[in-house]
CSV table of N, CA and C in Angstrom, one decimal:
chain,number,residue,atom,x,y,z
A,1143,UNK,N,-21.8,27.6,36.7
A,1143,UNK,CA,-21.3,28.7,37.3
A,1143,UNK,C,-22.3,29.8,37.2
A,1144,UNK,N,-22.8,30.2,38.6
A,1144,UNK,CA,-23.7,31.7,38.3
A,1144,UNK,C,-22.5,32.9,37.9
A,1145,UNK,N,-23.9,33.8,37.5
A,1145,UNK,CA,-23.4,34.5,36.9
A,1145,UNK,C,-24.0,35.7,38.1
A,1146,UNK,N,-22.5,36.9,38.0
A,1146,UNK,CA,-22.7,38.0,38.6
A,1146,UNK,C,-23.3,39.5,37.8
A,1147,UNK,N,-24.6,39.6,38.4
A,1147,UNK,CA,-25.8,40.6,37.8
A,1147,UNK,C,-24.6,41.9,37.7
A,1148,UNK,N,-24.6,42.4,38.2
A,1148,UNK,CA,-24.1,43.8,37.9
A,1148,UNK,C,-22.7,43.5,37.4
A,1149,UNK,N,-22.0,42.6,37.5
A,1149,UNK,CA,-20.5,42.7,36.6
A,1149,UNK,C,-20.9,42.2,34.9
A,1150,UNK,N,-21.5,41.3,35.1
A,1150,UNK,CA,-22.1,40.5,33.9
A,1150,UNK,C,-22.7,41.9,33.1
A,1151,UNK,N,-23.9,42.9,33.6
A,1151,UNK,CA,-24.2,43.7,32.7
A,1151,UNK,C,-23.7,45.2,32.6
A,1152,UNK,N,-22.6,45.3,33.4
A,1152,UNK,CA,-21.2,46.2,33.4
A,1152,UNK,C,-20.6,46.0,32.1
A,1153,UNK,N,-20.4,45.0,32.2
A,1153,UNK,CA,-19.3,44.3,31.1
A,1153,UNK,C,-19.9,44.3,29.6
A,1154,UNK,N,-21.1,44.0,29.3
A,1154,UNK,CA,-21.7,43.8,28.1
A,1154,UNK,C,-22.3,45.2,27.5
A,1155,UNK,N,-22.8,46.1,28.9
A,1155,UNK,CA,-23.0,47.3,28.6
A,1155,UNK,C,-21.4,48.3,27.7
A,1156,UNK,N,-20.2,48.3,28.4
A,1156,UNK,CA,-19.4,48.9,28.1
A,1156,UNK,C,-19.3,48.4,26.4
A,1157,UNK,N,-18.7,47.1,26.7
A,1157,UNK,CA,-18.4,46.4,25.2
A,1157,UNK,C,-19.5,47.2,24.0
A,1158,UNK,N,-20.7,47.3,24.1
A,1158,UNK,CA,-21.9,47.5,23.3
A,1158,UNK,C,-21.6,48.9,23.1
A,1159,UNK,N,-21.2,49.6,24.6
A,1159,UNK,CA,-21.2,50.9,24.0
A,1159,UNK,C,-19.9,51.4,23.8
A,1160,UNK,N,-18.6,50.8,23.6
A,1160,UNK,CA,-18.0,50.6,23.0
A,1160,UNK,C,-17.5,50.4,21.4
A,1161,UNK,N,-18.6,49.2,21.1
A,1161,UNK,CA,-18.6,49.3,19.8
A,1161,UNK,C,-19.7,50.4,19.1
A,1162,UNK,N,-20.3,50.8,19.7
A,1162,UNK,CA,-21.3,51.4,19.1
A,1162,UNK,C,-20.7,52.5,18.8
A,1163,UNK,N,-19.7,53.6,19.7
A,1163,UNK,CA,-19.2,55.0,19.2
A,1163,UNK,C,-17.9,54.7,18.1
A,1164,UNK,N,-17.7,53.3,17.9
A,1164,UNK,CA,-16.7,53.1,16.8
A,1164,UNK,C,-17.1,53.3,15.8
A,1165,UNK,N,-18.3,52.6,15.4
A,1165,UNK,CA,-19.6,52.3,14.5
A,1165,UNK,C,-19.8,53.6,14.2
A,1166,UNK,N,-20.5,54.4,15.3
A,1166,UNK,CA,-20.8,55.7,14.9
A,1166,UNK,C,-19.8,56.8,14.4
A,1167,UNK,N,-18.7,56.5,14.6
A,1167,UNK,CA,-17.4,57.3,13.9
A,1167,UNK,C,-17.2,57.2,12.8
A,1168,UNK,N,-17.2,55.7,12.3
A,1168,UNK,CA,-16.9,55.7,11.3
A,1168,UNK,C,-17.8,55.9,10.2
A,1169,UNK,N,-19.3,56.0,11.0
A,1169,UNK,CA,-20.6,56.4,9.8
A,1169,UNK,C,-19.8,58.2,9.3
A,1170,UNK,N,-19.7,58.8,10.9
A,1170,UNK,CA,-19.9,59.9,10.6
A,1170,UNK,C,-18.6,61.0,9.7
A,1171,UNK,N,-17.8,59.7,10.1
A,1171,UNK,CA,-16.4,60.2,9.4
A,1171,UNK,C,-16.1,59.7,7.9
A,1172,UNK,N,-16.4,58.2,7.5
A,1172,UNK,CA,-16.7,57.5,6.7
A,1172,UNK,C,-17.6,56.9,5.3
A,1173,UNK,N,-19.1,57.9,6.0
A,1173,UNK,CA,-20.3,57.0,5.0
A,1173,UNK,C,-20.2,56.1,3.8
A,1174,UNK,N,-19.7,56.5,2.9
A,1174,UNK,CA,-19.4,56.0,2.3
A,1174,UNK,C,-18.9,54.7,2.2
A,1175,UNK,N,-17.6,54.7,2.6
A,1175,UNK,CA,-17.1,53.5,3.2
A,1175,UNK,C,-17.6,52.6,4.1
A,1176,UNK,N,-18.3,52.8,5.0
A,1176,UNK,CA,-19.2,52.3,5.7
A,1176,UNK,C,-20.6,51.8,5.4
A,1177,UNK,N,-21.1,52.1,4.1
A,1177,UNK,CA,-21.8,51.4,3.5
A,1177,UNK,C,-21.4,50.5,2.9
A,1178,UNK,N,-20.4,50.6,2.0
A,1178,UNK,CA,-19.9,49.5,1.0
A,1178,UNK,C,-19.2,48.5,2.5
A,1179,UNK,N,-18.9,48.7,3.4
A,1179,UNK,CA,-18.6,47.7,4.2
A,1179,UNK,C,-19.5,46.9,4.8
A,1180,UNK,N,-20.6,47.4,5.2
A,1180,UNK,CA,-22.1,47.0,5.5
A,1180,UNK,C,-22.7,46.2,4.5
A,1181,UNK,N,-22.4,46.3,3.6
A,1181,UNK,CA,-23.1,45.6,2.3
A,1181,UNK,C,-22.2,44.3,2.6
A,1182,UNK,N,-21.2,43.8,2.8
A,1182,UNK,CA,-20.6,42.6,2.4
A,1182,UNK,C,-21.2,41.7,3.6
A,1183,UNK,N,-22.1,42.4,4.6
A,1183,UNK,CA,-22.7,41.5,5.6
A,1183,UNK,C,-24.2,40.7,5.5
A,1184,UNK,N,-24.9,41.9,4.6
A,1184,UNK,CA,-26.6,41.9,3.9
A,1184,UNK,C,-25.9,42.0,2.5
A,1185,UNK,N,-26.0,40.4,2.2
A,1185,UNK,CA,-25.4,39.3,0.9
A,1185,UNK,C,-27.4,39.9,0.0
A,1186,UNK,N,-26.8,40.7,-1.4
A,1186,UNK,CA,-28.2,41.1,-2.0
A,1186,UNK,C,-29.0,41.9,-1.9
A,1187,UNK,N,-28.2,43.0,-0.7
A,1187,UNK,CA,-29.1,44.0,-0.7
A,1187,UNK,C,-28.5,45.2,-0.9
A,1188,UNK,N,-28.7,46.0,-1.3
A,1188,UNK,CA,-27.9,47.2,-1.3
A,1188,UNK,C,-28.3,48.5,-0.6
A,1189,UNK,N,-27.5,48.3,0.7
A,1189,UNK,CA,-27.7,49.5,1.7
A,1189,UNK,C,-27.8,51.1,1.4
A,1190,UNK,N,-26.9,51.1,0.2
A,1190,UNK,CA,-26.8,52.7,-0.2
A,1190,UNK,C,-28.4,53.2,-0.7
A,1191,UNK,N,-29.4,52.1,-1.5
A,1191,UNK,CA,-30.3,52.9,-1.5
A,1191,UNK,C,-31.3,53.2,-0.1
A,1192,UNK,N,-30.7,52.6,0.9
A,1192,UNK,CA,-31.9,52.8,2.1
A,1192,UNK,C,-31.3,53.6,2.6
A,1193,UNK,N,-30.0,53.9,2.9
A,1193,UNK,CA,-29.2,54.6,4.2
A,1193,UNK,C,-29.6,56.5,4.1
A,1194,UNK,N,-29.5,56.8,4.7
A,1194,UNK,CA,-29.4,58.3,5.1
A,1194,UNK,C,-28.2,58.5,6.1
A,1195,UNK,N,-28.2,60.1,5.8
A,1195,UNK,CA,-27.2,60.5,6.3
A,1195,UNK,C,-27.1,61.0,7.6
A,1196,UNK,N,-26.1,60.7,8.7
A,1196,UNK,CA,-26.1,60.7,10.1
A,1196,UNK,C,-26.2,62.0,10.4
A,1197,UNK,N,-27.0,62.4,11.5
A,1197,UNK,CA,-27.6,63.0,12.3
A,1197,UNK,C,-26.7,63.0,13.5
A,1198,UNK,N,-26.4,64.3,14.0
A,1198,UNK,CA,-25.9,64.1,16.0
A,1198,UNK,C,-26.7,63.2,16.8
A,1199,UNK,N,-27.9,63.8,16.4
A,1199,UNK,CA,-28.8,64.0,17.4
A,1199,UNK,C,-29.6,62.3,17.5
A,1200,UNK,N,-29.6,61.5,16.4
A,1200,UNK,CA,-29.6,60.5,15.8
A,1200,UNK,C,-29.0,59.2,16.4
A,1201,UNK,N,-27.1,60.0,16.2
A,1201,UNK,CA,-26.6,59.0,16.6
A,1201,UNK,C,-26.2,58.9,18.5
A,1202,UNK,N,-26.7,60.2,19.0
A,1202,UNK,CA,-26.8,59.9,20.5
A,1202,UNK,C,-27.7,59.8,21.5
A,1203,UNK,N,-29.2,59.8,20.8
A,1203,UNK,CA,-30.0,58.9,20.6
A,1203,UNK,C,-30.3,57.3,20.5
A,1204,UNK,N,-29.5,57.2,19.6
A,1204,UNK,CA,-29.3,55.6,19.1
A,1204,UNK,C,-28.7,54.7,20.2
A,1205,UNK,N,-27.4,55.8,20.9
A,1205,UNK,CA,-26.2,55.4,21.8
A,1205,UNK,C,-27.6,55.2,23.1
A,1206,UNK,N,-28.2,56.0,23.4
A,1206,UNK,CA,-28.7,55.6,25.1
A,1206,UNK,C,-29.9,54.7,24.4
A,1207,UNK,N,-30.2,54.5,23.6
A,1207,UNK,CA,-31.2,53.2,23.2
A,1207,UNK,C,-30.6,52.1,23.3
A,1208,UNK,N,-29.2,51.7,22.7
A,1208,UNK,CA,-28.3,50.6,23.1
A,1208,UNK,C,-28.0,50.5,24.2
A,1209,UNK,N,-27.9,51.2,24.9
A,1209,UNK,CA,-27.3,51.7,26.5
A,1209,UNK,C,-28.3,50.6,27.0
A,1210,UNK,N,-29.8,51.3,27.1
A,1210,UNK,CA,-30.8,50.7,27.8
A,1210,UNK,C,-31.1,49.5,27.8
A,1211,UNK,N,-31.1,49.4,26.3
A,1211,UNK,CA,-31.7,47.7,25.6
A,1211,UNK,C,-30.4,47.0,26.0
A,1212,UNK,N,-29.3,47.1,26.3
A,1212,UNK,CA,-27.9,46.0,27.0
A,1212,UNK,C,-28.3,45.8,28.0
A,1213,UNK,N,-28.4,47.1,29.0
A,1213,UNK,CA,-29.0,46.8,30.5
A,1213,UNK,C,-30.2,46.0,30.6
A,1214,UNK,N,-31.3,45.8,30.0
A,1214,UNK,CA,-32.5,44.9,30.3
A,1214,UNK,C,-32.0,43.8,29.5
A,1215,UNK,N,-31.5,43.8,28.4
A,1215,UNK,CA,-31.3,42.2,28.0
A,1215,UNK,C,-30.4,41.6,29.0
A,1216,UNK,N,-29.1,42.0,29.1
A,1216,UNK,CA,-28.1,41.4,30.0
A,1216,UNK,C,-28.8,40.9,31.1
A,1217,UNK,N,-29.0,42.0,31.6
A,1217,UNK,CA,-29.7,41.6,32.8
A,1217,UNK,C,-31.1,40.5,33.1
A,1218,UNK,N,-31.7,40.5,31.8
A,1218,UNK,CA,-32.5,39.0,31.6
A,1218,UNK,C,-31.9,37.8,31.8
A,1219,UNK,N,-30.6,37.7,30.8
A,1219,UNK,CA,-29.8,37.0,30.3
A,1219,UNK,C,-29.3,36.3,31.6
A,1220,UNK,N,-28.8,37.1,32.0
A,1220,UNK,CA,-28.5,36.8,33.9
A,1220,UNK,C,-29.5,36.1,34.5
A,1221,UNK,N,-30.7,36.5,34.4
A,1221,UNK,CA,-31.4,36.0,35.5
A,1221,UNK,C,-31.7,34.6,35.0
A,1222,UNK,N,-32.1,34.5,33.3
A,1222,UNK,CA,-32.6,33.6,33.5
A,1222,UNK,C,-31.3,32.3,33.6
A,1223,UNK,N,-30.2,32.7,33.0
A,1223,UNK,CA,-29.0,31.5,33.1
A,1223,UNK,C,-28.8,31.5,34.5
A,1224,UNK,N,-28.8,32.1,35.5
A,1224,UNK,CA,-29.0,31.9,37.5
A,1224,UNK,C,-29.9,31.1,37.2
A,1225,UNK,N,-31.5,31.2,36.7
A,1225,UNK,CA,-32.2,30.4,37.3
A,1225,UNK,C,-31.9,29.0,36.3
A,1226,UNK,N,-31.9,28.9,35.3
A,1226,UNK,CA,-31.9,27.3,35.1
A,1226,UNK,C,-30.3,26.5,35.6
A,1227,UNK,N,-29.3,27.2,35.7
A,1227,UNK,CA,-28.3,26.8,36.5
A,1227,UNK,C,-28.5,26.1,37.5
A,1228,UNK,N,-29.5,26.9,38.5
A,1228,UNK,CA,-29.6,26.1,40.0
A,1228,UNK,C,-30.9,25.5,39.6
A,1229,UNK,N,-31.5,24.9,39.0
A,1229,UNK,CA,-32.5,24.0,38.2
A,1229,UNK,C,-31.4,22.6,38.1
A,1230,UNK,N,-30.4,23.0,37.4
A,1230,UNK,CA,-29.3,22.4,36.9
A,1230,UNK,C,-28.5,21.7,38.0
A,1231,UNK,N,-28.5,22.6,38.7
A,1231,UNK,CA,-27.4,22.2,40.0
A,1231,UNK,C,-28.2,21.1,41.1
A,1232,UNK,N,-29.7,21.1,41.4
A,1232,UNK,CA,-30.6,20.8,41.6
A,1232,UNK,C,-31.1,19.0,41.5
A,1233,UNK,N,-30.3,18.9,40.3
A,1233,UNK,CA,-31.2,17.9,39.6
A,1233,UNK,C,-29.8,16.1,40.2
């Protein structure tokens, strides 16, 4: 099944930025707790001594870097599963 370029990177974009202002709420409302939750994912490392403390400007900065980097990956992601699909379809 191809895949549709602008719904496909609609959809991944939103999701991404989505989870990202949840992420960033809970840094900014939470830190603490959001470290010790971060930790149970990096098994040996301990985030509290690297982390610093959230920035506005930081975290909506961060937001249109995700923004962007969804739009060019998705949109790879698309092109290249269209093209080996009809490779696929092809054969």
């Amino acid at each position: 099944m191809k895949l549709d370029m602008k719904h496909f990177v609609a959809t991944a974009t939103t999701f991404i930025s989505v989870l990202y202002i949840i992420c960033a709420a809970v840094i900014l409302y939470a830190p603490i707790e959001s470290i010790k939750f971060f930790n149970l994912f990096f098994h040996g490392m301990d985030l509290s001594r690297i982390a610093k403390s959230a920035v506005l400007s930081d975290v909506l900065l961060g937001f249109v870097f995700s923004v962007i980097l969804t739009v060019i990956f998705s949109a790879l992601f698309v092109y290249l599963w269209n093209t080996y699909y009809e490779k696929m379809e092809a054969k």
